[in-house]
Coordinates of C-alpha atoms and ligand atoms in Angstrom, one line a residue:
M29 CA 2.7 -16.4 19.8
W30 CA 0.0 -14.2 21.3
V31 CA 1.0 -10.5 21.2
L32 CA -2.1 -8.7 22.2
V33 CA -5.3 -10.1 23.5
V34 CA -8.1 -7.7 22.6
T35 CA -11.3 -8.1 24.6
N36 CA -14.4 -6.3 25.2
G37 CA -14.1 -6.7 28.9
N38 CA -16.2 -9.8 29.3
S39 CA -14.9 -12.2 26.7
L40 CA -11.4 -13.4 25.5
I41 CA -12.9 -14.5 22.2
A42 CA -11.7 -12.1 19.5
Y43 CA -14.6 -12.8 17.3
N44 CA -16.8 -10.5 19.5
V45 CA -14.4 -7.6 18.9
L46 CA -14.0 -8.4 15.2
E47 CA -17.8 -8.4 14.8
K48 CA -18.3 -5.2 16.6
R49 CA -15.4 -3.1 15.4
I50 CA -14.8 -4.5 11.9
I51 CA -17.7 -6.4 10.5
N52 CA -20.7 -4.5 11.9
S53 CA -18.9 -1.1 11.5
G54 CA -18.4 -1.7 7.7
F55 CA -14.7 -2.0 7.8
C56 CA -14.4 -5.6 6.4
T57 CA -13.0 -5.8 2.9
L58 CA -13.7 -9.5 2.7
C59 CA -10.1 -10.6 2.4
G60 CA -10.9 -14.0 4.0
A61 CA -7.9 -14.0 6.4
C62 CA -10.2 -14.6 9.4
E63 CA -11.7 -17.6 7.7
A64 CA -8.4 -19.1 6.7
A65 CA -6.8 -18.6 10.1
C66 CA -9.6 -19.6 12.4
P67 CA -8.6 -22.7 14.3
T68 CA -12.2 -23.9 14.8
S69 CA -13.4 -23.3 11.2
A70 CA -16.1 -21.0 12.7
L71 CA -16.0 -18.3 10.0
Q72 CA -17.0 -18.2 6.3
I73 CA -17.4 -15.5 3.8
K74 CA -20.7 -15.8 1.9
G75 CA -22.0 -13.2 -0.4
E76 CA -20.6 -9.9 0.9
K77 CA -20.3 -10.8 4.6
V78 CA -18.3 -12.8 7.1
H79 CA -20.7 -15.4 8.7
R80 CA -20.1 -17.2 12.0
L81 CA -21.0 -20.8 11.5
H82 CA -20.9 -21.8 15.1
D83 CA -20.1 -20.3 18.5
C84 CA -16.4 -20.9 19.0
S85 CA -16.6 -19.9 22.6
K86 CA -18.1 -23.4 23.2
D87 CA -14.8 -24.9 22.1
M88 CA -12.3 -22.6 23.6
D89 CA -12.0 -20.0 26.4
I90 CA -9.5 -17.8 24.7
C91 CA -8.6 -17.0 21.2
P92 CA -7.2 -13.7 19.8
I93 CA -6.6 -14.8 16.2
C94 CA -9.3 -13.4 14.0
Y95 CA -9.2 -9.8 15.3
E96 CA -5.4 -9.6 15.4
I97 CA -4.8 -10.9 11.9
C98 CA -7.6 -8.7 10.4
P99 CA -5.9 -6.1 8.3
H100 CA -8.2 -3.4 9.7
S101 CA -7.3 -4.0 13.4
E102 CA -4.6 -2.1 15.2
A103 CA -2.8 -5.3 16.3
L104 CA 0.6 -6.4 14.9
L105 CA 1.1 -3.4 12.6
L106 CA 4.6 -2.6 13.6
R107 CA 5.7 -6.3 13.7
S108 CA 4.3 -6.6 10.2
L109 CA 6.3 -3.7 9.0
S110 CA 9.5 -5.3 10.3
F111 CA 9.4 -7.9 7.5
V112 CA 10.4 -5.3 4.9
A113 CA 12.4 -3.0 7.3
D114 CA 15.9 -4.1 6.3
A115 CA 15.5 -2.5 2.8
P116 CA 18.0 0.3 2.3
I117 CA 15.6 3.1 1.2
K118 CA 13.0 4.5 3.6
N119 CA 10.6 6.7 1.6
E120 CA 7.8 8.7 3.3
A121 CA 5.4 8.0 0.5
L122 CA 6.4 4.6 -0.8
G123 CA 7.7 2.8 2.3
Y124 CA 10.8 0.6 2.4
Y125 CA 12.4 -0.6 -0.8
R126 CA 15.5 -1.7 -2.6
K127 CA 14.9 -0.5 -6.1
I128 CA 12.1 0.8 -8.3
V129 CA 12.1 -0.2 -12.0
L130 CA 9.6 0.1 -14.9
A131 CA 8.8 -3.3 -16.4
Q132 CA 6.7 -5.1 -19.0
S133 CA 6.0 -8.6 -20.1
V134 CA 7.9 -9.3 -23.4
D135 CA 4.6 -10.8 -24.7
P136 CA 2.6 -8.0 -26.4
A137 CA -0.5 -10.1 -26.6
L138 CA -0.4 -10.5 -22.7
R139 CA 0.1 -6.8 -22.3
E140 CA -2.9 -6.1 -24.5
Q141 CA -5.1 -8.0 -22.0
S142 CA -3.8 -6.3 -18.8
H143 CA -4.2 -2.8 -17.3
G144 CA -0.4 -2.3 -17.4
G145 CA 2.6 -4.2 -18.5
A146 CA 1.2 -7.7 -17.5
V147 CA 4.3 -8.0 -15.2
V148 CA 2.4 -9.9 -12.5
T149 CA 1.1 -12.5 -15.0
A150 CA 4.5 -12.9 -16.6
L151 CA 6.2 -13.3 -13.2
L152 CA 3.6 -15.7 -11.9
K153 CA 3.7 -17.8 -15.1
Y154 CA 7.5 -18.0 -15.0
G155 CA 7.4 -18.9 -11.3
I156 CA 5.1 -21.8 -11.9
E157 CA 6.9 -23.0 -15.0
T158 CA 10.3 -23.0 -13.3
K159 CA 8.8 -24.5 -10.1
F160 CA 10.0 -21.4 -8.1
F161 CA 6.6 -21.8 -6.4
D162 CA 4.0 -24.6 -6.7
S163 CA 0.9 -22.5 -6.9
A164 CA -0.2 -18.9 -6.9
I165 CA -3.3 -17.2 -5.4
V166 CA -4.9 -15.1 -8.1
S167 CA -8.2 -13.4 -8.8
E168 CA -9.9 -14.7 -12.0
A169 CA -13.0 -13.3 -13.4
E170 CA -16.4 -14.8 -12.4
P171 CA -17.7 -16.5 -15.6
E172 CA -21.2 -15.2 -15.4
N173 CA -20.1 -11.8 -14.0
P174 CA -16.6 -10.9 -15.5
A175 CA -16.3 -7.7 -13.4
K176 CA -16.4 -9.8 -10.2
P177 CA -13.1 -11.4 -9.0
K178 CA -13.1 -15.1 -8.2
P179 CA -10.2 -15.9 -5.9
A180 CA -8.5 -19.1 -7.1
V181 CA -5.5 -21.4 -6.5
A182 CA -3.6 -21.3 -9.8
L183 CA -1.7 -24.6 -10.3
V184 CA -0.7 -24.4 -14.0
P185 CA 0.3 -21.6 -16.4
D186 CA -3.2 -21.5 -18.0
D187 CA -4.8 -20.7 -14.6
I188 CA -2.4 -17.8 -14.2
L189 CA -3.2 -16.5 -17.7
S190 CA -6.9 -16.6 -17.0
A191 CA -6.5 -14.1 -14.2
V192 CA -4.8 -11.3 -16.1
G193 CA -6.2 -7.8 -15.6
S194 CA -7.5 -5.9 -12.5
K195 CA -11.0 -6.4 -11.1
F196 CA -12.1 -3.5 -8.9
F197 CA -14.1 -5.4 -6.3
P198 CA -13.1 -7.2 -3.2
S199 CA -11.5 -10.6 -3.7
S200 CA -11.2 -13.1 -0.8
V201 CA -7.6 -14.1 -1.7
A202 CA -6.5 -14.9 1.9
K203 CA -9.3 -17.4 2.0
A204 CA -7.9 -19.0 -1.2
Y205 CA -4.5 -19.0 0.4
G206 CA -6.1 -21.2 3.1
S207 CA -7.5 -23.5 0.5
A208 CA -4.1 -23.9 -1.2
V209 CA -2.6 -25.0 2.1
Y210 CA -5.5 -27.1 3.5
G211 CA -7.2 -28.3 0.3
H212 CA -4.3 -28.7 -2.1
G213 CA -1.5 -29.3 0.3
K214 CA 0.7 -26.6 -1.4
T215 CA 3.9 -25.6 0.4
D216 CA 5.5 -22.9 -1.8
I217 CA 2.7 -20.4 -2.6
A218 CA 2.9 -17.1 -4.4
F219 CA 0.3 -14.6 -3.3
V220 CA -1.2 -11.6 -5.2
G221 CA -3.3 -9.0 -3.6
V222 CA -4.0 -5.4 -2.8
P223 CA -2.3 -3.8 0.2
C224 CA -4.8 -4.9 2.9
H225 CA -4.5 -8.5 1.6
V226 CA -0.8 -8.4 1.9
L227 CA -1.1 -6.9 5.4
A228 CA -3.3 -9.8 6.5
L229 CA -0.7 -12.3 5.4
R230 CA 2.1 -10.3 7.1
K231 CA 0.0 -10.3 10.3
M232 CA -0.3 -14.0 10.1
E233 CA 3.5 -14.1 9.7
A234 CA 3.9 -11.9 12.7
W235 CA 1.5 -14.2 14.6
Q236 CA 3.5 -17.2 13.4
H237 CA 0.3 -18.9 12.2
K238 CA 0.9 -22.5 11.1
I239 CA -0.2 -21.8 7.5
I240 CA 2.2 -19.0 6.9
G241 CA 5.3 -21.2 6.5
N242 CA 3.9 -22.2 3.1
L243 CA 4.1 -18.7 1.7
K244 CA 6.9 -18.2 -0.8
I245 CA 6.5 -14.7 -2.1
T246 CA 3.9 -11.8 -2.0
I247 CA 3.1 -9.5 -5.0
G248 CA 1.2 -6.5 -3.9
L249 CA -0.8 -4.3 -6.2
F250 CA -1.1 -0.5 -5.9
C251 CA -4.6 0.3 -4.7
F252 CA -6.8 3.4 -4.5
G253 CA -9.8 1.4 -3.2
T254 CA -12.3 -1.3 -4.2
F255 CA -16.0 -0.9 -4.8
S256 CA -18.8 -2.5 -2.9
L257 CA -20.0 -5.0 -5.5
S258 CA -23.8 -4.9 -5.0
S259 CA -23.9 -1.1 -4.5
L260 CA -21.9 -0.3 -7.7
L261 CA -23.6 -2.8 -9.9
K262 CA -27.1 -1.6 -8.7
Y263 CA -26.1 2.0 -9.5
I264 CA -24.9 1.0 -13.0
Q265 CA -28.1 -0.9 -13.6
E266 CA -30.3 1.9 -12.4
E267 CA -28.5 4.8 -14.0
Y268 CA -27.0 3.3 -17.1
K269 CA -29.4 0.4 -17.8
V270 CA -26.6 -2.1 -17.9
K271 CA -27.3 -5.5 -16.1
P272 CA -24.4 -7.2 -14.3
S273 CA -24.6 -10.1 -16.8
E274 CA -24.1 -7.6 -19.7
I275 CA -20.8 -6.3 -18.3
K276 CA -17.8 -7.7 -20.1
G277 CA -15.1 -5.8 -18.2
M278 CA -14.3 -2.6 -16.3
H279 CA -11.4 -0.2 -16.8
L280 CA -10.2 2.8 -14.8
S281 CA -8.8 5.7 -16.7
S282 CA -9.9 9.3 -16.6
N283 CA -13.4 7.9 -16.4
F284 CA -14.8 4.5 -15.1
E285 CA -15.3 2.6 -18.3
V286 CA -17.8 -0.3 -18.4
Q287 CA -17.4 -2.6 -21.4
T288 CA -20.5 -4.2 -22.8
E289 CA -21.2 -6.0 -26.1
N290 CA -22.8 -2.8 -27.4
G291 CA -19.8 -0.6 -26.6
V292 CA -18.2 1.2 -23.6
V293 CA -20.2 3.2 -21.1
Q294 CA -18.2 6.1 -19.6
I295 CA -19.0 7.0 -16.1
P296 CA -17.3 10.0 -14.4
L297 CA -15.1 8.9 -11.5
A298 CA -16.9 11.3 -9.1
K299 CA -20.1 9.2 -9.6
V300 CA -18.5 5.9 -8.7
E301 CA -16.4 7.2 -5.8
K302 CA -19.3 6.9 -3.4
H303 CA -19.4 3.2 -3.9
I304 CA -15.9 2.6 -2.6
M305 CA -15.7 0.4 0.5
P306 CA -15.7 2.4 3.9
S307 CA -12.3 0.9 4.9
C308 CA -10.6 2.3 1.8
R309 CA -11.3 5.9 3.0
T310 CA -9.0 5.3 6.1
C311 CA -6.4 3.2 4.3
T312 CA -3.0 4.8 4.1
D313 CA -1.1 2.3 2.0
F314 CA -1.2 3.0 -1.8
T315 CA 1.7 0.9 -2.9
S316 CA 1.5 -2.4 -0.9
E317 CA 4.3 -1.3 1.4
L318 CA 4.6 -4.8 3.0
A319 CA 4.9 -6.9 -0.1
D320 CA 8.0 -8.5 -1.4
I321 CA 7.3 -6.9 -4.8
S322 CA 4.7 -4.2 -5.4
V323 CA 3.3 -3.5 -8.9
G324 CA 1.2 -0.6 -10.2
S325 CA 0.6 1.4 -13.3
A326 CA 3.4 3.6 -14.9
Y327 CA 1.2 6.4 -16.0
P328 CA 1.7 8.4 -18.3
L329 CA 3.6 5.4 -19.9
Q330 CA 1.2 3.0 -21.5
D331 CA 2.0 -0.7 -21.6
W332 CA 4.4 -0.6 -18.7
S333 CA 4.1 -1.2 -15.0
T334 CA 6.0 0.2 -12.0
V335 CA 7.7 -2.4 -9.9
I336 CA 8.9 -1.6 -6.4
I337 CA 11.3 -4.3 -5.1
R338 CA 11.3 -4.4 -1.3
T339 CA 12.8 -7.6 -0.1
K340 CA 15.8 -9.7 -1.0
A341 CA 13.4 -12.6 -2.0
G342 CA 11.6 -10.2 -4.3
E343 CA 14.8 -8.9 -5.8
D344 CA 16.2 -12.4 -6.5
F345 CA 12.9 -13.4 -8.2
V346 CA 12.5 -10.3 -10.4
Y347 CA 16.2 -10.4 -11.6
K348 CA 15.9 -14.1 -12.4
A349 CA 12.9 -13.3 -14.6
V350 CA 14.8 -10.4 -16.3
E351 CA 17.9 -12.6 -16.9
N352 CA 15.6 -15.2 -18.5
G353 CA 14.0 -12.8 -20.8
I354 CA 10.5 -12.9 -19.2
I355 CA 10.3 -9.2 -18.6
N356 CA 11.9 -6.1 -20.0
T357 CA 12.9 -3.4 -17.5
W358 CA 13.6 0.4 -17.8
V359 CA 15.1 2.8 -15.2
I360 CA 12.5 5.0 -13.4
E361 CA 15.2 7.6 -12.9
Q362 CA 14.7 8.4 -16.6
E363 CA 11.0 8.9 -16.2
P364 CA 10.5 11.5 -13.4
K365 CA 6.8 12.0 -14.4
V366 CA 6.1 8.4 -13.5
F367 CA 7.9 8.8 -10.1
E368 CA 6.1 12.1 -9.4
R369 CA 2.7 10.6 -10.2
I370 CA 3.2 7.6 -7.8
V371 CA 4.6 9.7 -4.9
V372 CA 1.8 12.3 -5.2
A373 CA -0.9 9.6 -5.3
A374 CA 0.6 7.8 -2.3
M375 CA 0.9 11.1 -0.3
Q376 CA -2.6 12.2 -1.2
K377 CA -4.1 8.8 -0.2
R378 CA -2.3 8.9 3.1
T379 CA -3.3 12.5 3.9
E380 CA -6.9 12.0 3.0
A381 CA -7.0 8.7 5.0
L382 CA -5.5 10.3 8.1
K383 CA -8.0 13.2 7.9
E384 CA -10.9 10.7 7.6
A385 CA -9.5 8.5 10.4
K386 CA -9.3 11.5 12.8
Q387 CA -12.9 12.2 12.2
L388 CA -13.9 8.5 12.5
E389 CA -11.8 8.0 15.6
K390 CA -14.3 10.2 17.5
V391 CA -17.0 7.7 16.6
Y392 CA -15.2 4.3 16.8
G393 CA -12.3 4.9 19.2
Y394 CA -8.9 3.7 18.2
L395 CA -8.3 3.4 14.5
P396 CA -5.4 1.4 13.1
V397 CA -4.1 3.9 10.6
L398 CA -3.3 6.4 13.3
L399 CA -0.3 4.2 14.1
L400 CA 2.2 6.7 15.2
R401 CA 1.2 8.2 18.5
E402 CA 2.9 9.7 21.5
T403 CA 4.5 6.9 23.2
D404 CA 7.0 6.5 26.0
A405 CA 9.2 4.4 23.8
L406 CA 10.1 7.6 21.8
A407 CA 11.1 9.4 25.0
H408 CA 14.0 7.1 25.5
I409 CA 15.7 7.7 22.2
K410 CA 17.8 10.7 21.3
I411 CA 17.4 12.4 18.0
E412 CA 21.1 12.0 17.2
E413 CA 20.6 8.2 17.3
I414 CA 17.9 8.2 14.6
M415 CA 18.4 11.2 12.4
A416 CA 19.6 10.8 8.8
K417 CA 23.0 12.5 8.3
N418 CA 24.7 13.5 5.1
I419 CA 21.6 15.3 3.9
R420 CA 21.4 16.4 0.3
T421 CA 20.3 20.0 -0.1
V422 CA 19.1 21.9 -3.1
P423 CA 20.1 25.5 -4.0
Q424 CA 17.3 28.1 -3.9
D425 CA 17.8 29.0 -7.5
M426 CA 17.1 25.5 -8.8
T427 CA 14.1 25.3 -11.2
V428 CA 11.1 23.1 -10.4
T429 CA 11.9 20.9 -13.6
R430 CA 15.4 20.3 -12.4
F431 CA 14.1 19.6 -8.9
L432 CA 11.7 16.9 -10.1
D433 CA 14.5 15.3 -12.1
F434 CA 16.7 15.4 -8.9
V435 CA 13.9 13.8 -6.8
A436 CA 13.5 10.9 -9.3
I437 CA 17.2 10.2 -9.1
H438 CA 17.7 10.5 -5.4
H439 CA 14.3 9.1 -4.2
H440 CA 13.8 11.3 -1.2
I441 CA 10.6 13.4 -1.2
G442 CA 11.7 16.5 0.7
Y443 CA 15.0 18.5 0.7
P444 CA 16.3 21.5 2.7
V445 CA 16.8 24.6 0.4
V446 CA 20.0 26.5 1.0
N447 CA 21.2 30.1 -0.1
E448 CA 24.5 31.1 -1.6
E449 CA 26.2 30.7 1.8
G450 CA 24.9 27.2 2.2
D451 CA 22.6 28.2 5.1
P452 CA 19.1 26.5 5.2
V453 CA 16.4 28.9 4.2
G454 CA 13.5 26.7 3.6
W455 CA 12.2 23.2 2.8
V456 CA 10.8 21.9 -0.5
T457 CA 8.9 18.7 -1.3
L458 CA 7.9 16.8 -4.4
E459 CA 4.2 17.6 -3.6
E460 CA 4.8 21.3 -3.8
A461 CA 6.8 21.0 -7.0
A462 CA 4.2 18.7 -8.5
S463 CA 1.5 21.3 -7.9
V464 CA 3.3 23.8 -10.2
A465 CA 1.6 23.9 -13.7
K466 CA 3.8 21.9 -16.1
K467 CA 4.4 24.8 -18.5
K468 CA 5.6 27.0 -15.6
R469 CA 8.1 24.5 -14.2
D470 CA 11.1 25.8 -16.2
E471 CA 10.7 29.3 -15.0
T472 CA 9.6 28.7 -11.3
L473 CA 12.5 28.4 -8.8
V474 CA 12.3 26.3 -5.6
S475 CA 12.7 29.4 -3.5
Q476 CA 9.3 30.5 -4.8
I477 CA 7.5 27.4 -3.6
M478 CA 9.5 26.3 -0.6
R479 CA 8.1 26.4 3.0
R480 CA 10.0 29.1 4.8
K481 CA 9.3 28.0 8.3
L482 CA 11.9 25.5 9.4
V483 CA 10.8 23.2 12.1
A484 CA 14.0 22.6 14.1
A485 CA 15.3 20.4 16.8
F486 CA 18.7 19.6 18.4
P487 CA 20.5 16.3 18.5
D488 CA 20.3 15.9 22.3
E489 CA 16.5 16.2 22.3
T490 CA 14.3 13.1 22.2
A491 CA 12.4 11.4 19.4
L492 CA 9.2 12.3 21.4
D493 CA 10.2 16.0 21.1
A494 CA 10.6 15.6 17.4
F495 CA 7.2 13.9 17.2
K496 CA 5.5 16.5 19.2
R497 CA 7.0 19.3 17.1
M498 CA 5.9 17.5 13.9
S499 CA 2.4 17.3 15.2
E500 CA 2.2 20.9 16.4
N501 CA 3.5 22.1 13.0
E502 CA 1.5 19.6 10.9
T503 CA 4.7 18.5 9.1
G504 CA 6.3 15.1 8.5
R505 CA 9.9 16.2 9.4
V506 CA 12.2 18.3 11.6
L507 CA 15.7 19.6 10.6
V508 CA 18.3 19.0 13.3
F509 CA 20.8 21.9 14.0
D510 CA 24.0 22.1 16.0
R511 CA 23.3 23.8 19.4
A512 CA 26.8 25.4 19.3
S513 CA 26.3 26.8 15.7
P514 CA 22.5 27.0 15.1
K515 CA 22.8 27.5 11.4
K516 CA 24.7 24.3 10.9
L517 CA 22.4 21.6 9.6
L518 CA 23.4 18.2 11.0
G519 CA 20.5 16.0 9.9
V520 CA 16.8 15.3 9.4
V521 CA 14.2 13.2 11.2
T522 CA 11.1 12.2 9.4
K523 CA 7.9 10.4 10.7
T524 CA 9.2 7.5 8.7
D525 CA 12.4 7.4 10.9
L526 CA 10.2 7.5 14.0
M527 CA 8.2 4.5 12.6
H528 CA 11.4 2.7 11.8
T529 CA 12.6 3.2 15.3
M530 CA 9.3 1.8 16.7
T531 CA 9.7 -1.4 14.5
K532 CA 13.0 -2.0 16.0
Ligands
FAD601 C1 -8.8 -3.0 -6.8 C2 -7.5 -2.5 -7.5 C3 -7.3 -1.1 -7.5 C4 -6.1 -0.6 -8.1 N1 -5.7 0.7 -8.1 C5 -4.6 1.1 -8.7 C6 -4.3 2.5 -8.7 O1 -5.0 3.4 -8.2 N2 -3.2 2.9 -9.3 C7 -2.3 2.0 -9.9 O2 -1.3 2.4 -10.4 N3 -2.6 0.7 -9.9 C8 -3.7 0.3 -9.3 N4 -4.0 -1.1 -9.3 C9 -3.1 -2.0 -9.9 C10 -3.2 -2.1 -11.4 O3 -4.5 -2.1 -11.8 C11 -2.6 -3.4 -11.9 O4 -3.1 -4.5 -11.2 C12 -1.1 -3.5 -11.7 O5 -0.5 -2.3 -12.3 C13 -0.5 -4.7 -12.2 O6 -0.6 -4.7 -13.6 P1 -0.1 -5.9 -14.4 O7 -0.4 -5.5 -15.8 O8 1.3 -6.2 -14.1 O9 -1.0 -7.1 -13.9 P2 -1.6 -8.3 -14.6 O10 -0.6 -9.1 -15.2 O11 -2.8 -7.9 -15.4 O12 -2.1 -9.1 -13.3 C14 -3.1 -8.6 -12.4 C15 -3.2 -9.5 -11.2 O13 -4.0 -8.8 -10.3 C16 -4.8 -9.8 -9.6 N5 -6.1 -9.1 -9.3 C17 -7.0 -8.7 -10.1 N6 -8.0 -8.1 -9.4 C18 -7.7 -8.3 -8.1 C19 -8.4 -7.9 -6.9 N7 -9.6 -7.3 -6.9 N8 -7.9 -8.3 -5.8 C20 -6.6 -8.9 -5.7 N9 -6.0 -9.3 -6.9 C21 -6.5 -8.9 -8.0 C22 -5.0 -11.0 -10.6 O14 -4.9 -12.2 -9.8 C23 -3.8 -10.9 -11.5 O15 -2.8 -11.8 -11.2 C24 -5.2 -1.6 -8.8 C25 -5.6 -2.9 -8.8 C26 -6.7 -3.4 -8.2 C27 -7.0 -4.9 -8.1
SF4_602 S1 -12.0 -19.5 17.1 FE1 -12.2 -18.4 15.1 S2 -13.9 -17.1 15.3 FE2 -13.4 -17.7 17.4 S3 -12.1 -16.0 18.1 FE3 -10.8 -17.7 17.3 S4 -10.4 -17.1 15.2 FE4 -12.1 -15.9 15.9
SF4_603 S1 -10.0 -10.6 8.2 FE1 -10.7 -9.9 6.2 S2 -12.6 -11.0 5.9 FE2 -12.1 -11.1 8.1 S3 -13.2 -9.3 9.0 FE3 -11.1 -8.7 8.6 S4 -11.2 -7.8 6.5 FE4 -13.1 -9.0 6.8
SF4_604 S1 -7.8 0.9 -0.4 FE1 -6.8 -0.2 1.3 S2 -8.5 -1.1 2.3 FE2 -9.3 -0.5 0.3 S3 -9.0 -2.4 -1.0 FE3 -7.2 -1.0 -1.2 S4 -5.8 -1.9 0.2 FE4 -7.8 -2.7 0.9

């Protein structure tokens, strides 16, 4: 199915656009999806670059594939979102999901080797042992350079175990997915990757690419960014006199920690940040919003991971693993600090990425992250058709501590604040509450931190009116009031609701 043929005006071969807009502009994160999906085997990742092995235009007149399935192109984004859109919870920061739990492998030795609860490894090992899937795409450590990920097709539990732990450099996992299908003939594959990897696979699914039928389940990792390998290793060698071959591992905490035989070298995060790949600066997805299951850290809890279950397939698999004693779980509602940290990180990543994208758009033209734009489709939908009704409100005298507990239980990020009469007087979000110093949270009331300006709309206005009002007021939501009784709150429309409408 061809959805959008992107051309540069004189060619219907997508590679020309891919090369100009993605590869040569520095937006490629080396996922390998273009190599796996190319029908003429024209592309290959070598070193830190996509190479064209032969001129595919000699074999075909038209081919849109590589550009459309690249996670950094604008094509197929809304269709990709539709694969998770039936989940009951729509959260502005975390995307669509069914449930969030805290989890850890029951094996303490495995947890010791991971950056969290070793949930991913435990789930993959269980899936292979029980033949729930026949292989898994993982990122092992390169033997002579353990910081560097080596994408691999895991066929037996030992292969899974050797991939435990995060490597903070690009891994061509989508290319390995292609090898699992073409090279190993695997038909039920589990896939682990960061958000852009998962997006590449969802785009193949939206494209109905022939290799995607072999995908059984996707596990997405939370991701703040990956580092350019050569750039960061060169910096570490020059500044800290550590050769790549001397690096035994890397760990991210309050510093960037490089483990060597002689001990741990601590590098301030601000020093390594400039080696993050350019695409990561405009990437809005922190929690792998399109995966069946997303896994990230559960800071401040050590030894645990946060698991966001998004699809029915993901839910069935995780609960089978729980029933069989593979992982322990704990309720996130009891750990508001974990929920707060994830939401704040996700919102920060999105806000920064959108700012950066607006700047870069002036240089590059259309950028994929600026997904929601003025569009005629929104003009044909009435606000009353899409607004969330039965809105939870919070009283203006609620403390910030109680508000954060409330957010962890109800999972929405923002709430209207009401006075004693029940009339809306402001709007408060988790982000504002999280910015209050911890020791002041018991004595600070939501009325002291709420936004007093209510951005309002009426049910008979259009979704486009709501979108324009959000843009003019730099907010992600409008409150919907009754025209006949303007203090009466009927509902809320968020940008997420508008996106949801577009996916439909
Ligand atoms: C580049 C990167 C950035 C991350 N940033 C954050 C963050 O900011 N906040 C946060 O909470 N969590 C982040 N994570 C996720 C976190 O580090 C853990 O991977 C996650 O919590 C799962 O932990 P676990 O103990 O269950 O995984 P484990 O059981 O240790 O399994 C980890 C799995 O990750 C896979 N993997 C390792 N490196 C890569 C890679 N480069 N690309 C694709 N797959 C890989 C391996 O195949 C392995 O199966 C990041 C991960 C990566 C790879
Ligand atoms: S044949 Fe391959 S390289 Fe050429 S446009 Fe199609 S996918 Fe891209
Ligand atoms: S599909 Fe992946 S490897 Fe290919 S250009 Fe895009 S990001 Fe790079
Ligand atoms: S920040 Fe985004 S683009 Fe960068 S590696 Fe992570 S998912 Fe990919």
